[in-house]
Tab-separated table of C-alpha atoms and ligand atoms in Angstrom:
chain	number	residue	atom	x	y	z
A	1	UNK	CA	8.269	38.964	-6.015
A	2	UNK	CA	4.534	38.900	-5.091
A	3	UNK	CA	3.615	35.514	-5.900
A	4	UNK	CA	0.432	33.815	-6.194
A	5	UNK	CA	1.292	30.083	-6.086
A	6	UNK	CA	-2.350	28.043	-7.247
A	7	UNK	CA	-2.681	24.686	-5.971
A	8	UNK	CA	0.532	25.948	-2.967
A	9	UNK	CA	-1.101	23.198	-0.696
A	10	UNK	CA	-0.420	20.155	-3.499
A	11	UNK	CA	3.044	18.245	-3.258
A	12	UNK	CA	4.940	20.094	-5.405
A	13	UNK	CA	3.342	23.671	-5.133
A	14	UNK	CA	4.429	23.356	-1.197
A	15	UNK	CA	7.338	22.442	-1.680
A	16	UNK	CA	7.627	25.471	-4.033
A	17	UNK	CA	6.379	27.766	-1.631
A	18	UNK	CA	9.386	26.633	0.901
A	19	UNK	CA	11.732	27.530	-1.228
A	20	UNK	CA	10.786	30.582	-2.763
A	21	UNK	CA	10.465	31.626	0.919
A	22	UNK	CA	13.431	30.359	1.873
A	23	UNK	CA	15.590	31.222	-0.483
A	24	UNK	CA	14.008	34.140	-2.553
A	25	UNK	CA	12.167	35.968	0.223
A	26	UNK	CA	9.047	36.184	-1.913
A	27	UNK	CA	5.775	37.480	-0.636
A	28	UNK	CA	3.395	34.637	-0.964
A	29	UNK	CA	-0.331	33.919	-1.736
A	30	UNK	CA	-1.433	30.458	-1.884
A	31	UNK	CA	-4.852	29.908	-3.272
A	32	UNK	CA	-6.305	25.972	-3.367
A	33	UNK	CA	-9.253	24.194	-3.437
A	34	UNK	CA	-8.099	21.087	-0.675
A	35	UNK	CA	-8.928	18.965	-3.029
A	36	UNK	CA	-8.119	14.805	-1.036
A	37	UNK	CA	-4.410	15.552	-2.268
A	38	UNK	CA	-4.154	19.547	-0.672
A	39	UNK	CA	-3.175	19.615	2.658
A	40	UNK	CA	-2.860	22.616	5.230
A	41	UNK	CA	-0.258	19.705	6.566
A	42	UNK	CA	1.532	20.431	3.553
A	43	UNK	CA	2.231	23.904	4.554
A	44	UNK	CA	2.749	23.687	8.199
A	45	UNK	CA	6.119	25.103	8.463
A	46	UNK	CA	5.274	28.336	6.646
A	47	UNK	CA	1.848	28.911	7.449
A	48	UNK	CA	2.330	31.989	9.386
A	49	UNK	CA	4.261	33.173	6.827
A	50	UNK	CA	2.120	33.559	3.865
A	51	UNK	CA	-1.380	34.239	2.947
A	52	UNK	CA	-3.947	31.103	2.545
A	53	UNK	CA	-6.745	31.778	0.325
A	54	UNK	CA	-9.119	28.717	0.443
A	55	UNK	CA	-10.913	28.679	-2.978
A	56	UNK	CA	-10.807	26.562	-6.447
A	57	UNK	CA	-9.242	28.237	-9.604
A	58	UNK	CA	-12.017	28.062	-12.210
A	59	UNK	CA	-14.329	30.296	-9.140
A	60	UNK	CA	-13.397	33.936	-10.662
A	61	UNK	CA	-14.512	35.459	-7.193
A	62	UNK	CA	-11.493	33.306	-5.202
A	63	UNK	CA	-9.320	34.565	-7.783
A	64	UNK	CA	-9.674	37.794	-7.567
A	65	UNK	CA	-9.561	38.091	-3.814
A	66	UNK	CA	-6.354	35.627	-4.055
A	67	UNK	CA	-4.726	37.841	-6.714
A	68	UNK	CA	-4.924	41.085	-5.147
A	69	UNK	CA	-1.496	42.719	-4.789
A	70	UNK	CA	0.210	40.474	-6.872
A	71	UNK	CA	3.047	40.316	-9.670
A	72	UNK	CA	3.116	37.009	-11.096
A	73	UNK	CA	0.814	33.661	-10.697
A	74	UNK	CA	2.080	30.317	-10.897
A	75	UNK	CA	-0.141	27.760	-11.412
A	76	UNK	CA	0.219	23.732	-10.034
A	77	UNK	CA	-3.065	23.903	-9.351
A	78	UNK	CA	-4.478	20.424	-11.269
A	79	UNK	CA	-5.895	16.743	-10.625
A	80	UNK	CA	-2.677	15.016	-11.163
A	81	UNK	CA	-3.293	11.442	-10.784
A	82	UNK	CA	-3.382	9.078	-14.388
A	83	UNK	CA	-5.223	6.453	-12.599
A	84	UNK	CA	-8.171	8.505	-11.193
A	85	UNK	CA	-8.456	10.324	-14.412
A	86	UNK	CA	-9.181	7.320	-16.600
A	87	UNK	CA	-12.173	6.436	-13.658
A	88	UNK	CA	-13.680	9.538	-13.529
A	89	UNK	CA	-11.992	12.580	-15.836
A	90	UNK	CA	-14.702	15.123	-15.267
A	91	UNK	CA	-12.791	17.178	-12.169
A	92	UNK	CA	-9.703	17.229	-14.694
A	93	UNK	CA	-11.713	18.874	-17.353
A	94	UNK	CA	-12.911	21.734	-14.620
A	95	UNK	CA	-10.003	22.489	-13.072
A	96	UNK	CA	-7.054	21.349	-15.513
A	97	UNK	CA	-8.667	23.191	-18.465
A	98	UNK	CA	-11.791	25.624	-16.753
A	99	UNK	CA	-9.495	26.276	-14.413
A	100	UNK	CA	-6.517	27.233	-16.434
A	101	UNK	CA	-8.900	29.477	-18.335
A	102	UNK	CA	-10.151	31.760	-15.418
A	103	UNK	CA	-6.574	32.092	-13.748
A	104	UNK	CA	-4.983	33.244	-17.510
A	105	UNK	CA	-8.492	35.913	-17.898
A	106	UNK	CA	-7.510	37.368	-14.057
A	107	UNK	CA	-3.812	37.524	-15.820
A	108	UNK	CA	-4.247	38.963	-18.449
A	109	UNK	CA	-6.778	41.614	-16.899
A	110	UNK	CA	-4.138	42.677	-14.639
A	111	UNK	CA	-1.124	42.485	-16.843
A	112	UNK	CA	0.566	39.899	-14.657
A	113	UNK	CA	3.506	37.649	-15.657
A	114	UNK	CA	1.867	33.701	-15.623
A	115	UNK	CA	3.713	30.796	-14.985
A	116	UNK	CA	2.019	27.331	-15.719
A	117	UNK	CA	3.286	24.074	-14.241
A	118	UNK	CA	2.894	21.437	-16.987
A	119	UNK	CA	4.550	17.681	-16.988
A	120	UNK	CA	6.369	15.418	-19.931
A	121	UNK	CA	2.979	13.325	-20.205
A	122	UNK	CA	1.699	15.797	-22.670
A	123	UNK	CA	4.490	14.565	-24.942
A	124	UNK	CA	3.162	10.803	-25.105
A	125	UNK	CA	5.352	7.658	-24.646
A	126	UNK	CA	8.450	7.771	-26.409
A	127	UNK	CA	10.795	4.266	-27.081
A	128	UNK	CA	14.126	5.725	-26.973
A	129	UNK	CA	15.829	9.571	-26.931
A	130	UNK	CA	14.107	12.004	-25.381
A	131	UNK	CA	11.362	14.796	-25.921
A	132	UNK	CA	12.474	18.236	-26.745
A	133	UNK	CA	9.967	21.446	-26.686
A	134	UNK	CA	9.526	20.975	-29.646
A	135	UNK	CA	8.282	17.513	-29.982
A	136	UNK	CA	4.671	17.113	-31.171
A	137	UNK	CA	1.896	16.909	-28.446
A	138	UNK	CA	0.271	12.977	-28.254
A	139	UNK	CA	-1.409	12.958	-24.533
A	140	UNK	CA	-2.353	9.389	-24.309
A	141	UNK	CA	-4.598	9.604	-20.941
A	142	UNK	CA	-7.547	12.063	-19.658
A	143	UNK	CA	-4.887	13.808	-17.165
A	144	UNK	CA	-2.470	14.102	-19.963
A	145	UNK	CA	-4.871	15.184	-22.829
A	146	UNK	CA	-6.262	18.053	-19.781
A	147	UNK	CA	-2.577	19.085	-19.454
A	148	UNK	CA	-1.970	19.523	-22.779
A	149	UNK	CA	-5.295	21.370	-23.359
A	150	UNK	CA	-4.022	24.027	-20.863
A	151	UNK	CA	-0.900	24.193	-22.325
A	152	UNK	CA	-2.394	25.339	-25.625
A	153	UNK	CA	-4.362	27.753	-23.877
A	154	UNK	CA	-1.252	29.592	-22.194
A	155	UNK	CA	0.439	30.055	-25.570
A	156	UNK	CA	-2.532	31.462	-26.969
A	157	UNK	CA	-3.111	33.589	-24.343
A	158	UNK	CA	0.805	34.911	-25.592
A	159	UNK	CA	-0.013	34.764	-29.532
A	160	UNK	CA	-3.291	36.078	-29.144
A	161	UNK	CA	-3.000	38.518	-26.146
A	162	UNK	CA	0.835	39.030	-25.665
A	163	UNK	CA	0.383	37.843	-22.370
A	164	UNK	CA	3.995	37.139	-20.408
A	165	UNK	CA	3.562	33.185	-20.561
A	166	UNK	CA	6.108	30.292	-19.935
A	167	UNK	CA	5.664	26.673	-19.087
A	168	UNK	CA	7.394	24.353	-17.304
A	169	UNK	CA	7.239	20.742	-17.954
A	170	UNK	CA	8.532	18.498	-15.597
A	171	UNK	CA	8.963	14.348	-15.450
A	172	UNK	CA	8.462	12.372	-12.686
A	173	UNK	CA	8.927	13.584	-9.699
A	174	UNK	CA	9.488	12.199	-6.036
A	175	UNK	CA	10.018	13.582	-2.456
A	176	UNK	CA	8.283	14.688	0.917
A	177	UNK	CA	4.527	15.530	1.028
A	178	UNK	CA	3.337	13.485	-1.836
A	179	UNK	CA	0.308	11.389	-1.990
A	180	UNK	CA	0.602	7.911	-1.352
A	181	UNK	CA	-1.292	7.348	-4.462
A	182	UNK	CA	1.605	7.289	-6.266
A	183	UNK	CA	4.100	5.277	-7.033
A	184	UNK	CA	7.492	5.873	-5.035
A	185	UNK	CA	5.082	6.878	-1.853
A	186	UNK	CA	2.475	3.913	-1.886
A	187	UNK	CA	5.487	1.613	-1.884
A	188	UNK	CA	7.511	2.682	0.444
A	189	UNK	CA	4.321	3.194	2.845
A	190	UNK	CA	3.174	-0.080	1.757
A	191	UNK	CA	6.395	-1.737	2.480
A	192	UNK	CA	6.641	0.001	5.694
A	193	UNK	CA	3.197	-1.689	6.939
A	194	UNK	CA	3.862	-4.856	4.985
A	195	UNK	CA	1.213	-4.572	2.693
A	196	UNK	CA	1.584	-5.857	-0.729
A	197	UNK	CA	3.124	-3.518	-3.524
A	198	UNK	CA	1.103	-3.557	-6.983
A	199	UNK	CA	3.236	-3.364	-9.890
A	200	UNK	CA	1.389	-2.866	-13.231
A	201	UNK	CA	2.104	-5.253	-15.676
A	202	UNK	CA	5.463	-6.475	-16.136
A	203	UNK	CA	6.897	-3.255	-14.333
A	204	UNK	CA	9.469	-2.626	-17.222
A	205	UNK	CA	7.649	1.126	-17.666
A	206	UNK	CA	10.562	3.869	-17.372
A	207	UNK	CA	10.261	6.822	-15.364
A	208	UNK	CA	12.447	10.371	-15.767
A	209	UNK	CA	13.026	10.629	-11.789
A	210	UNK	CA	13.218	14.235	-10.395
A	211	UNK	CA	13.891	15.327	-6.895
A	212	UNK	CA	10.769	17.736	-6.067
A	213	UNK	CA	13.617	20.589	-5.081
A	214	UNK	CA	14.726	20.424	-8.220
A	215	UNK	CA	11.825	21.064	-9.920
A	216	UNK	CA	10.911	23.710	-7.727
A	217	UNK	CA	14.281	25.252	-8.692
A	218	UNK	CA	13.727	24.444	-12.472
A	219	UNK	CA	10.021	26.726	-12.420
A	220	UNK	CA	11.885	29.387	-10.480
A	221	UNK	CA	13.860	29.781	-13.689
A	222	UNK	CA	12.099	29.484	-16.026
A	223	UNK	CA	9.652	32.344	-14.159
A	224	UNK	CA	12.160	34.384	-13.554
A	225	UNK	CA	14.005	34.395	-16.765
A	226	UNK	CA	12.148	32.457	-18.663
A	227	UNK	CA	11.558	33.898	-22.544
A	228	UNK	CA	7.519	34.719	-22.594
A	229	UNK	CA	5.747	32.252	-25.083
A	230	UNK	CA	8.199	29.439	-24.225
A	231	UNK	CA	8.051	26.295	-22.974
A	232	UNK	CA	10.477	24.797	-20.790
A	233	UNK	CA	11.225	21.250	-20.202
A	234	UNK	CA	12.820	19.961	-16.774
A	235	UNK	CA	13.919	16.377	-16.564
A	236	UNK	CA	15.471	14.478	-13.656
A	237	UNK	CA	19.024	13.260	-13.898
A	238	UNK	CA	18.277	9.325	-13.862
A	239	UNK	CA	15.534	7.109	-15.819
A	240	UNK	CA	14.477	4.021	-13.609
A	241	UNK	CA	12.015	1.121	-14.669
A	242	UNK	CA	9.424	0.705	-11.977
A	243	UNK	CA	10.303	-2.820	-10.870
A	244	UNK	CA	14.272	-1.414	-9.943
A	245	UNK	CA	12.511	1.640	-8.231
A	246	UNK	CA	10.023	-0.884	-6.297
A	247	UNK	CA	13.247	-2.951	-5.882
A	248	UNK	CA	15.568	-0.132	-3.826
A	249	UNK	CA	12.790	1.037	-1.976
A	250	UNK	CA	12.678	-2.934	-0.302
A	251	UNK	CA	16.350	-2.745	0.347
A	252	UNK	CA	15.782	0.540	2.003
A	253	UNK	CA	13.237	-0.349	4.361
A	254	UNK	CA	14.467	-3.749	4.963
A	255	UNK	CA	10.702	-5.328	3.536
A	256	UNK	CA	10.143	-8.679	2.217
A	257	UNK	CA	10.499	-8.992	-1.579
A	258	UNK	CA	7.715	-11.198	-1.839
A	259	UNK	CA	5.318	-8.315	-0.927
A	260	UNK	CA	5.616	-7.598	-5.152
A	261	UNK	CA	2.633	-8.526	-6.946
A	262	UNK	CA	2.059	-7.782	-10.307
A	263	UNK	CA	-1.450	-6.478	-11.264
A	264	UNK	CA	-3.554	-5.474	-13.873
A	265	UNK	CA	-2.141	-2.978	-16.104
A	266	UNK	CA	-2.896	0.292	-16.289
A	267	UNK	CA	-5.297	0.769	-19.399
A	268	UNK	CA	-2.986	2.998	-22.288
A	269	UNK	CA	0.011	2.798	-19.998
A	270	UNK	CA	2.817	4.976	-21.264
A	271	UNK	CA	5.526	2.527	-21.793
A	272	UNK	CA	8.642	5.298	-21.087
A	273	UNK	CA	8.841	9.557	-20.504
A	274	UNK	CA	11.893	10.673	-21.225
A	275	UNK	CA	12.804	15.056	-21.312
A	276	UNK	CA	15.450	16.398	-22.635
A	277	UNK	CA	16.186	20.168	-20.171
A	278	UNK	CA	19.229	21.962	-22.552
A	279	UNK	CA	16.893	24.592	-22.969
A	280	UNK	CA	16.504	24.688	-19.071
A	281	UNK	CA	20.047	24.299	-18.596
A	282	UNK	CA	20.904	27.318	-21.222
A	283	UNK	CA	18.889	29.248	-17.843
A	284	UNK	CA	21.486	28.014	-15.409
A	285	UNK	CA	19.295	25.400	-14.219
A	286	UNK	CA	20.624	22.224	-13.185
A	287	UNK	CA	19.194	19.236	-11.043
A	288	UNK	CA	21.067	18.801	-7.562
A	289	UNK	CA	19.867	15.621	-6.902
A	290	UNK	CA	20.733	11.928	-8.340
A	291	UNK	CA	17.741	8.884	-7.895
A	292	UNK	CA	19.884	6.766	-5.517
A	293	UNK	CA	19.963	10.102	-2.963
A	294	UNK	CA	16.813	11.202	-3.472
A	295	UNK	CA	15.021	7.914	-2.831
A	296	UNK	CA	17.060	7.092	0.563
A	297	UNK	CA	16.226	10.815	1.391
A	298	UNK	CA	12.516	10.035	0.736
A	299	UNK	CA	12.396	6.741	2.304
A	300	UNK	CA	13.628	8.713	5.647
A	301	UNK	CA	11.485	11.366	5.366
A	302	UNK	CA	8.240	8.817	5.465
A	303	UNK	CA	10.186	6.824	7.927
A	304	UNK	CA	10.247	9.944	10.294
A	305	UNK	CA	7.018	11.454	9.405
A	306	UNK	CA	4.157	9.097	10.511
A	307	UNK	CA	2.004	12.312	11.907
A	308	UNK	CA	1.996	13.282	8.058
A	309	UNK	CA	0.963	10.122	6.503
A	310	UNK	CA	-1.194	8.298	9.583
A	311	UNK	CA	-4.396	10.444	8.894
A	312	UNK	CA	-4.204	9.731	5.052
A	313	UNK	CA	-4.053	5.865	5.422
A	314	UNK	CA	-6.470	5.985	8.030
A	315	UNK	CA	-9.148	8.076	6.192
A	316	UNK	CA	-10.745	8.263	2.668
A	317	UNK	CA	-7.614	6.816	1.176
A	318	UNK	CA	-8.286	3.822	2.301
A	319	UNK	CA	-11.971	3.348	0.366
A	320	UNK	CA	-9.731	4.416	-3.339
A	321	UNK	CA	-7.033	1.834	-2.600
A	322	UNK	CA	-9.920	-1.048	-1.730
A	323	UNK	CA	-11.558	0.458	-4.651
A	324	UNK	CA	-8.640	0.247	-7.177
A	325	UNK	CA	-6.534	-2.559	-6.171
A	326	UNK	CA	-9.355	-4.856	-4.796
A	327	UNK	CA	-7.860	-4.886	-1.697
A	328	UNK	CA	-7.644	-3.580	1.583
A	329	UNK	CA	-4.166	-1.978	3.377
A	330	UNK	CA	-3.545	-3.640	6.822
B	1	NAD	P1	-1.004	17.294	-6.062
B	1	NAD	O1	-2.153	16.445	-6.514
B	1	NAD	O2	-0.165	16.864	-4.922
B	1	NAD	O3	-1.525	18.760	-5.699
B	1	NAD	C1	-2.486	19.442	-6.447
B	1	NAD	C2	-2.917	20.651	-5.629
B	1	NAD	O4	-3.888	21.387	-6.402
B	1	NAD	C3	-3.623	20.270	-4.314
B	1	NAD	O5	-3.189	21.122	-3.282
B	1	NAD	C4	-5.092	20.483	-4.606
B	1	NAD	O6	-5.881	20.782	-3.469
B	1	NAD	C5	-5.025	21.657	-5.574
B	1	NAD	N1	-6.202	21.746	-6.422
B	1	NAD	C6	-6.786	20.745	-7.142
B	1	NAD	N2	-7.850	21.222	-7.796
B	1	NAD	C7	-7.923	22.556	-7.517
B	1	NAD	C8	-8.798	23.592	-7.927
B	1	NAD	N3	-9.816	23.344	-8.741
B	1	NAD	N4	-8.573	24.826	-7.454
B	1	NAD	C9	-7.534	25.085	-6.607
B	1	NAD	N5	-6.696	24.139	-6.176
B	1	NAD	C10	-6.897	22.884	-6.632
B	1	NAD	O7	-0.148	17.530	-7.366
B	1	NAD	P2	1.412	17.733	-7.593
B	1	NAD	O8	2.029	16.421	-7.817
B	1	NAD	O9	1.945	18.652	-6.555
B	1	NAD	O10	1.399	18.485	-9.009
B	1	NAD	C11	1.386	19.901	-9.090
B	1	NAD	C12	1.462	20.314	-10.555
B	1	NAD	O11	2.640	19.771	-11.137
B	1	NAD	C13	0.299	19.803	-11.400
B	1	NAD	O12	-0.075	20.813	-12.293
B	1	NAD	C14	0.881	18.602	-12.135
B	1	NAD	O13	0.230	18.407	-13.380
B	1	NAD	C15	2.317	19.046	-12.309
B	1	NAD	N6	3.302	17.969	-12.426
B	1	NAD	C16	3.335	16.959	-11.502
B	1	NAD	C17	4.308	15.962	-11.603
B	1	NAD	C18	4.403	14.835	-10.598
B	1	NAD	O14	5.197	13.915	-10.808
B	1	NAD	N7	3.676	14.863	-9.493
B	1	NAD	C19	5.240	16.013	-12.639
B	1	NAD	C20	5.188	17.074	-13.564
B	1	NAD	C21	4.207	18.047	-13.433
B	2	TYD	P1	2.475	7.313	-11.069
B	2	TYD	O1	3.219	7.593	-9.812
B	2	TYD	O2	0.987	7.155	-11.009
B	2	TYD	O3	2.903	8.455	-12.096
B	2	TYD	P2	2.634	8.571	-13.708
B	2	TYD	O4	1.539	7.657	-14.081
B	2	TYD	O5	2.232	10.007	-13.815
B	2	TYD	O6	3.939	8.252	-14.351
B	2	TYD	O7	3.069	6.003	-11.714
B	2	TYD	C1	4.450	5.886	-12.012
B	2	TYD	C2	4.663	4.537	-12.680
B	2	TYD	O8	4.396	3.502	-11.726
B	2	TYD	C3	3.712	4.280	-13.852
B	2	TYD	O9	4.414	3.551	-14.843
B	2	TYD	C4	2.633	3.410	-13.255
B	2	TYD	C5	3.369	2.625	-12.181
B	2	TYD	N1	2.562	2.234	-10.998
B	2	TYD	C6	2.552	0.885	-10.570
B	2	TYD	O10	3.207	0.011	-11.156
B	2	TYD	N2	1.818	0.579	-9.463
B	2	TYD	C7	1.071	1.494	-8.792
B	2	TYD	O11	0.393	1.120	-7.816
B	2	TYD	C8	1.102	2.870	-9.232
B	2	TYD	C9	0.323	3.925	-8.513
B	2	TYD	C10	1.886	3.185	-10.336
């Protein structure tokens, strides 16, 4: 396929691009903003091999040169951290909702098949079972409620329009090339320097853990045989509370346990996400990946990539982690 992969410099939209390369031999666009969280880093590996367009997704002009010669668009493109969106939401309105809005227009003009990347937070919190597609929409934070606002966009871009829509909603996920602003990565980087490792309130939140492969794998099918109008929902294998995950990732770098310090919570704090995937599944999908092997393979991924992560802690990061945890790293 020609693929234009928004937001291909993020975590998960590299990670993406690797393996649709890899093991799809798609030709690639990758159109991005590098936002703080989009690195060229991120990409290093395939660089040469696909086309960079440097631009934001709610600018129609970087969208139209990025979409030139393509079949499909999948879109990660987003602000994507809870945190930051309850202290300043306005870049998730532009370029979770805006943004969603311009990419689905150049779509739809075209005739192209649109993927959009969504996440189990626009479900809500949910105490026990798990969400299926069809569970209502609650989006309890700024990030969430932007996600979800998207999300009803995209389908009515298929009622409205009979565009070729799907979604893909994954949980948690984990791996190389994420941010240290979130969990799993600020604590194993924090553990690695011996700085101390903020758990929100009395860490008993549960997490859906899935191996950023496997959700790569899970938006592959649900693009490529994915029923237009639907939504699909990809879950990890294993549900953690934060305190266990903060737990293993001490054993596995050998830190001191009493680097855990429980902090403010998180204002609205989802309590657990939970997905059910049959629907997924019923595509052949299936994650590869359990927790325990995923984590170890993280941990040693961080361990061995210090060029990756260095510049990050020693830059801008450094002024949002003083700024939100009162402190500074080491
Ligand atoms: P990320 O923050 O690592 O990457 C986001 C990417 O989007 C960056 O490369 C950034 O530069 C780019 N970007 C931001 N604003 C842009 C704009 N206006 N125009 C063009 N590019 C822009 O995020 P991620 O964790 O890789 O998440 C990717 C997608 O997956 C998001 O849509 C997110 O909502 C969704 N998702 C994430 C998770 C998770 O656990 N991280 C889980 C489920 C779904
Ligand atoms: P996060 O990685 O921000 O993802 P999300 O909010 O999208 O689930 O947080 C995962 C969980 O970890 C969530 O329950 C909040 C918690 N958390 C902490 O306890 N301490 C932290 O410093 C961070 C960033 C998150």
């Amino acid at each position: 396929m020609r693929l234009l992969v928004c937001g291909g410099a993020g975590f998960i939209g590299s990670t993406f691009v690797r393996l649709r390369l890899r093991e799809y031999g798609d030709e690639i666009t990758v159109l991005d903003k590098l936002t703080y969280a989009g690195r060229r880093e991120n990409l290093h590996d395939v660089l040469e091999e696909i086309r960079f367009v440097h631009g934001a997704i709610e600018n129609p002009a970087a969208v139209a040169d990025a979409i030139e010669g393509c079949d499909a668009v999948v879109n990660f493109a987003a602000e994507t951290h809870v945190d930051r969106s309850i202290s300043g939401p306005d870049a998730f309105i532009v370029t979770n909702m805006q943004g969603t809005h311009v990419l689905l227009e150049a779509a739809r003009e075209r005739g192209l098949r649109y993927a959009q990347v969504s996440t189990d937070e626009v479900y809500g919190s949910i105490e026990s079972g798990s969400f299926t597609e069809e569970s209502p929409l609650c989006p309890s934070s700024p990030y969430s409620a932007t996600k979800t606002g998207a999300d009803l966009l995209v389908s009515s871009y298929f009622h409205t329009y009979g565009m070729e829509t799907v979604i893909c909603r994954g949980s948690n996920n984990y791996g190389p090339y994420q941010y240290p602003e979130k969990l799993i990565p600020l604590m194993i980087l924090n553990a690695v320097a011996g700085d101390r490792l903020p758990v929100y309130g009395d860490g008993r939140n549960v997490r859906n853990w899935l191996y950023t492969e496997d959700f790569g794998r899970g938006i592959s099918a649900a693009l490529v045989s994915g029923t237009p109008g639907e939504a699909y929902n990809c879950g990890g294998p294993d549900e953690c509370e934060n305190l266990h995950v903060v737990e293993r990732i001490i054993e596995l770098t050998g830190a001191d346990p009493a680097l855990i310090e429980f902090v403010t919570d998180r204002p609205g704090h989802d309590r657990r996400y939970s997905l059910s995937s049959e629907k997924l599944r019923a595509l052949g999908w299936e994650p590869r990946v359990r927790f325990d092997e995923g984590l170890e393979r993280t941990v040693g991924w961080y361990k061995d990539n210090d060029w990756w992560w260095e510049p990050i802690r020693a830059g801008d990061y450094r002024e949002y982690y003083e700024r939100h945890y009162g402190r500074a790293l080491r």
